[in-house]
Tab-separated table of C-alpha atoms in Angstrom:
chain	number	residue	atom	x	y	z
A	132	MET	CA	0.000	0.000	0.000
A	133	THR	CA	1.318	3.460	-0.951
A	134	GLY	CA	0.962	6.661	1.019
A	135	GLN	CA	-1.631	7.995	-1.407
A	136	GLU	CA	-3.599	4.740	-1.182
A	137	LEU	CA	-3.569	5.046	2.614
A	138	VAL	CA	-4.949	8.587	2.339
A	139	ALA	CA	-7.666	7.461	-0.082
A	140	PHE	CA	-8.654	4.614	2.260
A	141	ALA	CA	-8.835	6.930	5.271
A	142	LYS	CA	-10.953	9.468	3.363
A	143	SER	CA	-13.415	6.677	2.542
A	144	LYS	CA	-13.909	6.229	6.315
A	145	LEU	CA	-14.777	9.854	7.143
A	146	GLY	CA	-17.544	9.902	9.742
A	147	VAL	CA	-16.830	6.420	11.132
A	148	PRO	CA	-17.344	6.687	14.930
A	149	TYR	CA	-14.389	6.512	17.319
A	150	VAL	CA	-14.261	3.965	20.130
A	151	TYR	CA	-10.977	3.238	21.917
A	152	GLY	CA	-9.763	-0.277	21.108
A	153	MET	CA	-11.884	-0.773	17.969
A	154	LYS	CA	-10.197	-1.630	14.654
A	155	GLY	CA	-12.864	-1.200	11.965
A	156	LYS	CA	-15.420	-3.825	12.962
A	157	VAL	CA	-19.038	-3.671	14.148
A	158	MET	CA	-19.146	-3.018	17.895
A	159	THR	CA	-21.504	-5.375	19.717
A	160	GLU	CA	-22.704	-4.933	23.292
A	161	ALA	CA	-20.347	-7.727	24.361
A	162	ILE	CA	-17.392	-5.980	22.702
A	163	TYR	CA	-18.356	-2.655	24.301
A	164	ASN	CA	-18.546	-4.254	27.758
A	165	SER	CA	-15.194	-5.978	27.229
A	166	LEU	CA	-13.515	-2.734	26.100
A	167	LYS	CA	-15.058	-0.784	28.980
A	168	LYS	CA	-13.759	-3.355	31.456
A	169	ALA	CA	-10.279	-3.381	29.888
A	170	TYR	CA	-9.783	0.355	29.296
A	171	GLY	CA	-12.076	2.095	31.796
A	172	ASN	CA	-12.602	5.808	31.156
A	173	LEU	CA	-10.821	5.648	27.785
A	174	VAL	CA	-14.085	4.098	26.582
A	175	TRP	CA	-16.797	6.699	27.133
A	176	ASP	CA	-20.200	5.821	28.595
A	177	SER	CA	-21.728	7.605	25.592
A	178	ASP	CA	-19.866	5.208	23.269
A	179	LYS	CA	-22.590	2.689	24.138
A	180	GLN	CA	-24.792	4.569	21.651
A	181	LYS	CA	-22.457	3.345	18.890
A	182	ILE	CA	-23.309	-0.343	19.431
A	183	GLY	CA	-24.256	-1.880	16.088
A	184	LYS	CA	-22.002	0.495	14.114
A	185	VAL	CA	-18.574	-0.012	12.577
A	186	CYS	CA	-16.153	1.765	14.934
A	187	CYS	CA	-12.436	2.444	15.023
A	188	ASP	CA	-9.709	4.169	17.022
A	189	CYS	CA	-6.747	6.233	15.813
A	190	SER	CA	-4.214	3.445	15.302
A	191	GLY	CA	-7.018	1.161	14.170
A	192	LEU	CA	-7.655	3.348	11.120
A	193	ILE	CA	-4.163	2.582	9.794
A	194	SER	CA	-4.323	-1.069	10.873
A	195	TRP	CA	-7.684	-1.365	9.094
A	196	ALA	CA	-6.056	-0.120	5.895
A	197	THR	CA	-2.940	-2.313	6.044
A	198	GLY	CA	-4.334	-5.422	7.722
A	199	ILE	CA	-1.437	-5.302	10.223
A	200	ALA	CA	-2.503	-4.529	13.798
A	201	ARG	CA	-0.335	-2.027	15.677
A	202	ASN	CA	-0.949	0.603	18.347
A	203	SER	CA	0.245	4.197	18.078
A	204	GLN	CA	3.417	3.565	20.107
A	205	ASN	CA	4.328	0.551	17.971
A	206	TYR	CA	3.897	2.638	14.803
A	207	HIS	CA	6.441	5.063	16.283
A	208	ASP	CA	8.850	2.358	17.433
A	209	THR	CA	8.838	0.507	14.083
A	210	ALA	CA	8.879	3.619	11.850
A	211	LEU	CA	11.437	3.763	9.039
A	212	GLU	CA	11.935	7.468	9.734
A	213	VAL	CA	10.940	9.775	12.608
A	214	GLN	CA	11.123	13.546	12.086
A	215	PRO	CA	9.950	16.605	14.069
A	216	ILE	CA	6.516	17.870	13.054
A	217	ALA	CA	8.059	21.257	12.154
A	218	THR	CA	9.495	19.600	9.011
A	219	ILE	CA	6.151	18.185	7.779
A	220	ALA	CA	6.394	20.301	4.601
A	221	ASN	CA	9.180	17.927	3.485
A	222	ALA	CA	7.083	14.805	4.067
A	223	PRO	CA	5.279	12.771	1.397
A	224	ILE	CA	1.542	12.178	1.479
A	225	GLY	CA	0.503	9.345	3.791
A	226	VAL	CA	3.115	9.673	6.524
A	227	ALA	CA	1.739	9.405	10.043
A	228	VAL	CA	1.503	12.422	12.329
A	229	TRP	CA	2.138	11.343	15.904
A	230	ARG	CA	2.237	12.298	19.535
A	231	LYS	CA	2.305	9.993	22.537
A	232	GLY	CA	-1.107	8.331	22.651
A	233	HIS	CA	-2.432	9.546	19.286
A	234	ILE	CA	-1.766	9.095	15.564
A	235	GLY	CA	-3.188	10.427	12.292
A	236	ILE	CA	-2.362	10.504	8.570
A	237	TYR	CA	-0.932	13.528	6.713
A	238	ILE	CA	-2.983	14.382	3.604
A	239	GLY	CA	-1.113	17.486	2.408
A	240	ASN	CA	-1.994	21.183	2.504
A	241	GLY	CA	-1.279	21.328	6.243
A	242	GLU	CA	-4.071	18.859	7.017
A	243	TYR	CA	-4.397	15.379	8.495
A	244	ILE	CA	-7.125	12.759	8.757
A	245	ALA	CA	-7.621	10.705	11.909
A	246	GLU	CA	-10.029	8.971	14.207
A	247	ASP	CA	-9.802	12.007	16.465
A	248	GLY	CA	-11.607	10.831	19.594
A	249	SER	CA	-15.110	9.886	20.726
A	250	ALA	CA	-16.422	13.435	20.253
A	251	TYR	CA	-15.328	13.651	16.599
A	252	GLY	CA	-14.862	10.260	14.929
A	253	CYS	CA	-12.932	10.149	11.654
A	254	ARG	CA	-12.387	13.706	10.413
A	255	ILE	CA	-10.026	16.027	8.552
A	256	ASN	CA	-8.418	18.801	10.584
A	257	LYS	CA	-5.626	21.368	10.329
A	258	LEU	CA	-2.274	20.385	11.833
A	259	ARG	CA	-1.938	23.828	13.390
A	260	ASN	CA	-4.886	22.963	15.671
A	261	THR	CA	-3.031	20.000	17.209
A	262	ASN	CA	-0.084	19.058	19.403
A	263	PHE	CA	1.432	16.334	17.218
A	264	THR	CA	5.181	16.186	17.847
A	265	HIS	CA	6.561	14.045	14.990
A	266	TRP	CA	5.834	12.616	11.567
A	267	LEU	CA	6.641	8.996	10.762
A	268	LYS	CA	7.370	6.987	7.644
A	269	LEU	CA	5.431	3.845	8.493
A	270	ILE	CA	7.046	0.450	8.030
A	271	ASP	CA	3.853	-0.950	6.466
A	272	ILE	CA	3.542	1.782	3.784
A	273	ASP	CA	5.502	2.113	0.524
A	274	TYR	CA	6.688	5.695	-0.047
A	275	SER	CA	9.109	4.887	-2.894
A	276	GLY	CA	8.666	6.943	-6.051
A	277	GLN	CA	6.329	9.289	-4.221
A	278	GLU	CA	7.840	12.692	-4.830
A	279	ASP	CA	4.772	14.918	-4.564
A	280	THR	CA	4.153	16.161	-1.038
A	281	GLU	CA	0.604	17.150	-1.947
A	282	MET	CA	-2.332	14.987	-2.977
A	283	VAL	CA	-3.346	15.092	-6.648
A	284	GLU	CA	-7.128	14.962	-6.896
A	285	LYS	CA	-9.629	14.990	-9.751
A	286	SER	CA	-11.563	18.238	-9.302
A	287	LYS	CA	-14.296	20.161	-11.048
A	288	ILE	CA	-13.671	23.544	-12.664
A	289	ILE	CA	-16.247	25.743	-14.403
A	290	VAL	CA	-15.327	27.642	-17.575
A	291	ASN	CA	-17.942	29.802	-19.321
A	292	GLY	CA	-20.661	28.019	-17.390
A	293	LYS	CA	-19.517	24.505	-18.396
A	294	GLU	CA	-18.132	21.928	-15.960
A	295	TYR	CA	-14.831	20.139	-16.575
A	296	PHE	CA	-12.798	17.711	-14.462
A	297	VAL	CA	-9.012	18.089	-14.238
A	298	ASP	CA	-6.205	16.921	-11.937
A	299	ARG	CA	-5.229	19.550	-9.387
A	300	ILE	CA	-3.142	20.066	-6.272
A	301	LEU	CA	-4.522	22.324	-3.534
A	302	LYS	CA	-1.689	23.863	-1.531
A	303	ASP	CA	-1.972	26.709	0.963
A	304	GLY	CA	-5.384	27.616	-0.434
A	305	THR	CA	-4.160	27.849	-4.057
A	306	ASN	CA	-5.148	25.518	-6.916
A	307	TYR	CA	-2.320	24.217	-9.109
A	308	ILE	CA	-3.259	22.652	-12.462
A	309	LYS	CA	-0.822	21.502	-15.161
A	310	ILE	CA	-0.932	23.638	-18.297
A	311	ARG	CA	-0.889	20.493	-20.435
A	312	ASP	CA	-3.983	19.154	-18.648
A	313	LEU	CA	-5.854	22.405	-19.306
A	314	ALA	CA	-4.708	22.436	-22.921
A	315	ASP	CA	-5.905	18.864	-23.494
A	316	THR	CA	-9.260	19.660	-21.882
A	317	PHE	CA	-9.902	22.716	-24.059
A	318	GLY	CA	-8.367	21.522	-27.330
A	319	TYR	CA	-5.014	23.316	-27.386
A	320	THR	CA	-1.505	22.100	-28.156
A	321	VAL	CA	1.387	23.162	-25.938
A	322	SER	CA	4.830	24.223	-27.130
A	323	ASN	CA	7.527	26.354	-25.586
A	324	ASN	CA	9.110	29.663	-26.531
A	325	GLY	CA	12.189	29.358	-24.362
A	326	SER	CA	10.785	28.927	-20.862
A	327	ILE	CA	7.379	30.380	-21.809
A	328	PRO	CA	4.525	27.926	-22.533
A	329	VAL	CA	2.678	28.651	-25.793
A	330	LEU	CA	-0.896	27.375	-26.283
A	331	THR	CA	-2.251	27.035	-29.827
A	332	LYS	CA	-5.828	26.091	-30.716
A	333	LYS	CA	-5.938	22.697	-32.454
């Protein structure tokens, strides 16, 4: 599994409720009672309302994706690389963002996705709103050949009232779209005059 595949998997789980100790399975009353007995106040009384739903915790989201069960500390201890969170701009998509007791997944543009606690479930949030201390290259994820530090997504643009779909990167609130992609969409050829792109109608 690549970093971008991990991000895509996590995004498909947005809204999945958080329960400490769950790993992406349906929580039964028996499982709830067992977790409550094992973990005490880490499992909220209000989590009982989630019985019958698929639930997950922070490390469980990654384990669910990879099929390899680890807790947040084990992800740190087995990481291929551990770097301070201040250097996250140098990290590829799909690295873990970590602090003691919590873990999430970096999705680019200063954001992460995580099972963020019983009050929130799986959500996207800004890194600046958190106290993560490090980012990790996870041992179970393949980052080779992944040069882009931002997620390329298929997005809709509107030109003269018509909708088109193109690949884009959203970084720091700005959309970046390849000139060649725009040219192909609108029927232009691309050449260069020195370092200046030249678009010619086909």
